[in-house]
């Protein structure tokens, strides 16, 4: 949704993560070449810009397609009757 990328604080708010959690996730994604990061300053404050790479976008799209397949399969799977803990299922 943001081809130009997002600055760290905007991404943190959007994902509802702590600084440390987001930093670690970005580090892992950067190591896999799924995102790119640029560090700079704006208004004399450090700022990090994070943007998905072409490979990152492709992999994310594949993930969403797989998730849609899982959801579709789960919604069409026949539900089994719920059991009471400690009691065998009845036929």
PDB file of N, CA and C in Angstrom, residues 16-80:
ATOM      1  N   UNK A  16       1.488  -1.652  15.381  1.00  0.00           N
ATOM      2  CA  UNK A  16       1.272  -1.712  16.824  1.00  0.00           C
ATOM      3  C   UNK A  16       2.365  -2.546  17.510  1.00  0.00           C
ATOM      4  N   UNK A  17       3.629  -2.204  17.200  1.00  0.00           N
ATOM      5  CA  UNK A  17       4.772  -2.902  17.774  1.00  0.00           C
ATOM      6  C   UNK A  17       5.621  -1.945  18.592  1.00  0.00           C
ATOM      7  N   UNK A  18       6.444  -2.495  19.464  1.00  0.00           N
ATOM      8  CA  UNK A  18       7.403  -1.684  20.201  1.00  0.00           C
ATOM      9  C   UNK A  18       8.597  -1.393  19.299  1.00  0.00           C
ATOM     10  N   UNK A  19       9.407  -0.432  19.685  1.00  0.00           N
ATOM     11  CA  UNK A  19      10.612  -0.114  18.913  1.00  0.00           C
ATOM     12  C   UNK A  19      11.484  -1.347  18.732  1.00  0.00           C
ATOM     13  N   UNK A  20      11.728  -2.072  19.820  1.00  0.00           N
ATOM     14  CA  UNK A  20      12.600  -3.244  19.764  1.00  0.00           C
ATOM     15  C   UNK A  20      12.052  -4.347  18.884  1.00  0.00           C
ATOM     16  N   UNK A  21      10.754  -4.622  19.009  1.00  0.00           N
ATOM     17  CA  UNK A  21      10.142  -5.670  18.187  1.00  0.00           C
ATOM     18  C   UNK A  21      10.195  -5.314  16.705  1.00  0.00           C
ATOM     19  N   UNK A  22       9.865  -4.076  16.374  1.00  0.00           N
ATOM     20  CA  UNK A  22       9.890  -3.667  14.975  1.00  0.00           C
ATOM     21  C   UNK A  22      11.318  -3.667  14.441  1.00  0.00           C
ATOM     22  N   UNK A  23      12.266  -3.189  15.238  1.00  0.00           N
ATOM     23  CA  UNK A  23      13.669  -3.185  14.804  1.00  0.00           C
ATOM     24  C   UNK A  23      14.137  -4.586  14.460  1.00  0.00           C
ATOM     25  N   UNK A  24      13.783  -5.553  15.285  1.00  0.00           N
ATOM     26  CA  UNK A  24      14.193  -6.939  15.036  1.00  0.00           C
ATOM     27  C   UNK A  24      13.534  -7.487  13.770  1.00  0.00           C
ATOM     28  N   UNK A  25      12.239  -7.215  13.591  1.00  0.00           N
ATOM     29  CA  UNK A  25      11.546  -7.685  12.394  1.00  0.00           C
ATOM     30  C   UNK A  25      12.170  -7.073  11.137  1.00  0.00           C
ATOM     31  N   UNK A  26      12.468  -5.783  11.187  1.00  0.00           N
ATOM     32  CA  UNK A  26      13.094  -5.123  10.040  1.00  0.00           C
ATOM     33  C   UNK A  26      14.464  -5.733   9.768  1.00  0.00           C
ATOM     34  N   UNK A  27      15.218  -6.016  10.824  1.00  0.00           N
ATOM     35  CA  UNK A  27      16.543  -6.612  10.658  1.00  0.00           C
ATOM     36  C   UNK A  27      16.453  -7.956   9.930  1.00  0.00           C
ATOM     37  N   UNK A  28      15.528  -8.800  10.342  1.00  0.00           N
ATOM     38  CA  UNK A  28      15.363 -10.117   9.721  1.00  0.00           C
ATOM     39  C   UNK A  28      14.936  -9.972   8.260  1.00  0.00           C
ATOM     40  N   UNK A  29      13.971  -9.104   7.997  1.00  0.00           N
ATOM     41  CA  UNK A  29      13.498  -8.894   6.631  1.00  0.00           C
ATOM     42  C   UNK A  29      14.586  -8.287   5.751  1.00  0.00           C
ATOM     43  N   UNK A  30      15.402  -7.405   6.319  1.00  0.00           N
ATOM     44  CA  UNK A  30      16.503  -6.788   5.575  1.00  0.00           C
ATOM     45  C   UNK A  30      17.571  -7.826   5.233  1.00  0.00           C
ATOM     46  N   UNK A  31      17.872  -8.709   6.172  1.00  0.00           N
ATOM     47  CA  UNK A  31      18.857  -9.767   5.924  1.00  0.00           C
ATOM     48  C   UNK A  31      18.409 -10.682   4.784  1.00  0.00           C
ATOM     49  N   UNK A  32      17.117 -10.884   4.649  1.00  0.00           N
ATOM     50  CA  UNK A  32      16.564 -11.732   3.589  1.00  0.00           C
ATOM     51  C   UNK A  32      16.307 -10.947   2.308  1.00  0.00           C
ATOM     52  N   UNK A  33      16.658  -9.665   2.304  1.00  0.00           N
ATOM     53  CA  UNK A  33      16.480  -8.788   1.131  1.00  0.00           C
ATOM     54  C   UNK A  33      15.011  -8.605   0.762  1.00  0.00           C
ATOM     55  N   UNK A  34      14.140  -8.637   1.779  1.00  0.00           N
ATOM     56  CA  UNK A  34      12.711  -8.437   1.544  1.00  0.00           C
ATOM     57  C   UNK A  34      12.311  -6.985   1.764  1.00  0.00           C
ATOM     58  N   UNK A  35      13.137  -6.231   2.505  1.00  0.00           N
ATOM     59  CA  UNK A  35      12.941  -4.792   2.672  1.00  0.00           C
ATOM     60  C   UNK A  35      14.277  -4.092   2.504  1.00  0.00           C
ATOM     61  N   UNK A  36      14.193  -2.798   2.224  1.00  0.00           N
ATOM     62  CA  UNK A  36      15.368  -1.936   2.160  1.00  0.00           C
ATOM     63  C   UNK A  36      15.185  -0.869   3.232  1.00  0.00           C
ATOM     64  N   UNK A  37      16.270  -0.435   3.833  1.00  0.00           N
ATOM     65  CA  UNK A  37      16.188   0.635   4.826  1.00  0.00           C
ATOM     66  C   UNK A  37      17.165   1.741   4.480  1.00  0.00           C
ATOM     67  N   UNK A  38      16.759   2.960   4.769  1.00  0.00           N
ATOM     68  CA  UNK A  38      17.622   4.132   4.617  1.00  0.00           C
ATOM     69  C   UNK A  38      17.566   4.902   5.918  1.00  0.00           C
ATOM     70  N   UNK A  39      18.714   5.293   6.393  1.00  0.00           N
ATOM     71  CA  UNK A  39      18.774   6.086   7.617  1.00  0.00           C
ATOM     72  C   UNK A  39      19.202   7.494   7.254  1.00  0.00           C
ATOM     73  N   UNK A  40      18.557   8.469   7.853  1.00  0.00           N
ATOM     74  CA  UNK A  40      18.870   9.862   7.604  1.00  0.00           C
ATOM     75  C   UNK A  40      18.331  10.715   8.736  1.00  0.00           C
ATOM     76  N   UNK A  41      18.197  11.989   8.482  1.00  0.00           N
ATOM     77  CA  UNK A  41      17.633  12.892   9.482  1.00  0.00           C
ATOM     78  C   UNK A  41      16.577  13.759   8.839  1.00  0.00           C
ATOM     79  N   UNK A  42      15.646  14.180   9.648  1.00  0.00           N
ATOM     80  CA  UNK A  42      14.621  15.130   9.235  1.00  0.00           C
ATOM     81  C   UNK A  42      14.358  16.030  10.420  1.00  0.00           C
ATOM     82  N   UNK A  43      14.419  17.322  10.213  1.00  0.00           N
ATOM     83  CA  UNK A  43      14.273  18.289  11.309  1.00  0.00           C
ATOM     84  C   UNK A  43      15.245  17.979  12.443  1.00  0.00           C
ATOM     85  N   UNK A  44      16.471  17.644  12.083  1.00  0.00           N
ATOM     86  CA  UNK A  44      17.541  17.316  13.039  1.00  0.00           C
ATOM     87  C   UNK A  44      17.228  16.114  13.918  1.00  0.00           C
ATOM     88  N   UNK A  45      16.353  15.237  13.455  1.00  0.00           N
ATOM     89  CA  UNK A  45      16.032  14.010  14.195  1.00  0.00           C
ATOM     90  C   UNK A  45      16.340  12.819  13.312  1.00  0.00           C
ATOM     91  N   UNK A  46      16.913  11.758  13.894  1.00  0.00           N
ATOM     92  CA  UNK A  46      17.190  10.565  13.089  1.00  0.00           C
ATOM     93  C   UNK A  46      15.891   9.949  12.586  1.00  0.00           C
ATOM     94  N   UNK A  47      15.949   9.433  11.380  1.00  0.00           N
ATOM     95  CA  UNK A  47      14.762   8.838  10.791  1.00  0.00           C
ATOM     96  C   UNK A  47      15.174   7.652   9.926  1.00  0.00           C
ATOM     97  N   UNK A  48      14.391   6.579  10.008  1.00  0.00           N
ATOM     98  CA  UNK A  48      14.637   5.389   9.197  1.00  0.00           C
ATOM     99  C   UNK A  48      13.447   5.178   8.283  1.00  0.00           C
ATOM    100  N   UNK A  49      13.726   5.007   7.002  1.00  0.00           N
ATOM    101  CA  UNK A  49      12.694   4.719   6.015  1.00  0.00           C
ATOM    102  C   UNK A  49      12.809   3.244   5.654  1.00  0.00           C
ATOM    103  N   UNK A  50      11.685   2.560   5.619  1.00  0.00           N
ATOM    104  CA  UNK A  50      11.655   1.128   5.298  1.00  0.00           C
ATOM    105  C   UNK A  50      10.744   0.942   4.091  1.00  0.00           C
ATOM    106  N   UNK A  51      11.248   0.180   3.105  1.00  0.00           N
ATOM    107  CA  UNK A  51      10.460  -0.068   1.894  1.00  0.00           C
ATOM    108  C   UNK A  51      10.640  -1.519   1.478  1.00  0.00           C
ATOM    109  N   UNK A  52       9.549  -2.136   1.032  1.00  0.00           N
ATOM    110  CA  UNK A  52       9.627  -3.508   0.537  1.00  0.00           C
ATOM    111  C   UNK A  52      10.380  -3.540  -0.781  1.00  0.00           C
ATOM    112  N   UNK A  53      11.156  -4.588  -0.981  1.00  0.00           N
ATOM    113  CA  UNK A  53      11.823  -4.799  -2.263  1.00  0.00           C
ATOM    114  C   UNK A  53      10.838  -5.483  -3.208  1.00  0.00           C
ATOM    115  N   UNK A  54      11.213  -5.597  -4.472  1.00  0.00           N
ATOM    116  CA  UNK A  54      10.364  -6.306  -5.437  1.00  0.00           C
ATOM    117  C   UNK A  54      10.161  -7.750  -4.989  1.00  0.00           C
ATOM    118  N   UNK A  55      11.241  -8.387  -4.506  1.00  0.00           N
ATOM    119  CA  UNK A  55      11.123  -9.759  -4.008  1.00  0.00           C
ATOM    120  C   UNK A  55      10.231  -9.809  -2.774  1.00  0.00           C
ATOM    121  N   UNK A  56      10.346  -8.811  -1.908  1.00  0.00           N
ATOM    122  CA  UNK A  56       9.501  -8.747  -0.721  1.00  0.00           C
ATOM    123  C   UNK A  56       8.031  -8.644  -1.076  1.00  0.00           C
ATOM    124  N   UNK A  57       7.723  -7.818  -2.075  1.00  0.00           N
ATOM    125  CA  UNK A  57       6.330  -7.675  -2.528  1.00  0.00           C
ATOM    126  C   UNK A  57       5.809  -8.985  -3.111  1.00  0.00           C
ATOM    127  N   UNK A  58       6.641  -9.650  -3.899  1.00  0.00           N
ATOM    128  CA  UNK A  58       6.224 -10.932  -4.495  1.00  0.00           C
ATOM    129  C   UNK A  58       5.978 -11.971  -3.413  1.00  0.00           C
ATOM    130  N   UNK A  59       6.879 -12.051  -2.451  1.00  0.00           N
ATOM    131  CA  UNK A  59       6.717 -13.034  -1.376  1.00  0.00           C
ATOM    132  C   UNK A  59       5.499 -12.725  -0.512  1.00  0.00           C
ATOM    133  N   UNK A  60       5.247 -11.433  -0.258  1.00  0.00           N
ATOM    134  CA  UNK A  60       4.081 -11.047   0.530  1.00  0.00           C
ATOM    135  C   UNK A  60       2.801 -11.404  -0.218  1.00  0.00           C
ATOM    136  N   UNK A  61       2.791 -11.182  -1.522  1.00  0.00           N
ATOM    137  CA  UNK A  61       1.634 -11.538  -2.344  1.00  0.00           C
ATOM    138  C   UNK A  61       1.389 -13.048  -2.297  1.00  0.00           C
ATOM    139  N   UNK A  62       2.454 -13.840  -2.382  1.00  0.00           N
ATOM    140  CA  UNK A  62       2.330 -15.302  -2.270  1.00  0.00           C
ATOM    141  C   UNK A  62       1.758 -15.694  -0.914  1.00  0.00           C
ATOM    142  N   UNK A  63       2.226 -15.033   0.143  1.00  0.00           N
ATOM    143  CA  UNK A  63       1.730 -15.304   1.498  1.00  0.00           C
ATOM    144  C   UNK A  63       0.233 -15.010   1.590  1.00  0.00           C
ATOM    145  N   UNK A  64      -0.202 -13.869   1.049  1.00  0.00           N
ATOM    146  CA  UNK A  64      -1.620 -13.526   1.092  1.00  0.00           C
ATOM    147  C   UNK A  64      -2.459 -14.531   0.311  1.00  0.00           C
ATOM    148  N   UNK A  65      -1.964 -14.978  -0.839  1.00  0.00           N
ATOM    149  CA  UNK A  65      -2.689 -15.981  -1.628  1.00  0.00           C
ATOM    150  C   UNK A  65      -2.839 -17.281  -0.844  1.00  0.00           C
ATOM    151  N   UNK A  66      -1.775 -17.703  -0.193  1.00  0.00           N
ATOM    152  CA  UNK A  66      -1.829 -18.925   0.617  1.00  0.00           C
ATOM    153  C   UNK A  66      -2.797 -18.757   1.782  1.00  0.00           C
ATOM    154  N   UNK A  67      -2.770 -17.607   2.429  1.00  0.00           N
ATOM    155  CA  UNK A  67      -3.683 -17.335   3.536  1.00  0.00           C
ATOM    156  C   UNK A  67      -5.131 -17.367   3.059  1.00  0.00           C
ATOM    157  N   UNK A  68      -5.400 -16.815   1.887  1.00  0.00           N
ATOM    158  CA  UNK A  68      -6.753 -16.864   1.329  1.00  0.00           C
ATOM    159  C   UNK A  68      -7.187 -18.298   1.071  1.00  0.00           C
ATOM    160  N   UNK A  69      -6.256 -19.145   0.587  1.00  0.00           N
ATOM    161  CA  UNK A  69      -6.590 -20.563   0.360  1.00  0.00           C
ATOM    162  C   UNK A  69      -6.911 -21.265   1.682  1.00  0.00           C
ATOM    163  N   UNK A  70      -6.149 -20.973   2.715  1.00  0.00           N
ATOM    164  CA  UNK A  70      -6.390 -21.584   4.022  1.00  0.00           C
ATOM    165  C   UNK A  70      -7.753 -21.170   4.561  1.00  0.00           C
ATOM    166  N   UNK A  71      -8.062 -19.890   4.445  1.00  0.00           N
ATOM    167  CA  UNK A  71      -9.354 -19.391   4.932  1.00  0.00           C
ATOM    168  C   UNK A  71     -10.503 -20.007   4.142  1.00  0.00           C
ATOM    169  N   UNK A  72     -10.363 -20.077   2.838  1.00  0.00           N
ATOM    170  CA  UNK A  72     -11.417 -20.685   2.010  1.00  0.00           C
ATOM    171  C   UNK A  72     -11.611 -22.149   2.377  1.00  0.00           C
ATOM    172  N   UNK A  73     -10.522 -22.875   2.568  1.00  0.00           N
ATOM    173  CA  UNK A  73     -10.620 -24.291   2.927  1.00  0.00           C
ATOM    174  C   UNK A  73     -11.269 -24.452   4.300  1.00  0.00           C
ATOM    175  N   UNK A  74     -10.912 -23.589   5.230  1.00  0.00           N
ATOM    176  CA  UNK A  74     -11.476 -23.682   6.579  1.00  0.00           C
ATOM    177  C   UNK A  74     -12.969 -23.373   6.577  1.00  0.00           C
ATOM    178  N   UNK A  75     -13.401 -22.485   5.723  1.00  0.00           N
ATOM    179  CA  UNK A  75     -14.812 -22.113   5.712  1.00  0.00           C
ATOM    180  C   UNK A  75     -15.671 -23.167   5.025  1.00  0.00           C
ATOM    181  N   UNK A  76     -15.065 -24.023   4.203  1.00  0.00           N
ATOM    182  CA  UNK A  76     -15.844 -25.056   3.525  1.00  0.00           C
ATOM    183  C   UNK A  76     -15.706 -26.420   4.185  1.00  0.00           C
ATOM    184  N   UNK A  77     -14.784 -26.550   5.134  1.00  0.00           N
ATOM    185  CA  UNK A  77     -14.595 -27.821   5.826  1.00  0.00           C
ATOM    186  C   UNK A  77     -15.780 -28.075   6.746  1.00  0.00           C
ATOM    187  N   UNK A  78     -16.262 -29.305   6.706  1.00  0.00           N
ATOM    188  CA  UNK A  78     -17.383 -29.669   7.563  1.00  0.00           C
ATOM    189  C   UNK A  78     -16.935 -29.613   9.010  1.00  0.00           C
ATOM    190  N   UNK A  79     -17.701 -28.950   9.834  1.00  0.00           N
ATOM    191  CA  UNK A  79     -17.355 -28.826  11.251  1.00  0.00           C
ATOM    192  C   UNK A  79     -17.746 -30.095  11.989  1.00  0.00           C
ATOM    193  N   UNK A  80     -16.879 -30.521  12.885  1.00  0.00           N
ATOM    194  CA  UNK A  80     -17.185 -31.686  13.718  1.00  0.00           C
ATOM    195  C   UNK A  80     -17.898 -31.213  14.973  1.00  0.00           C
TER     196      UNK A  80
END
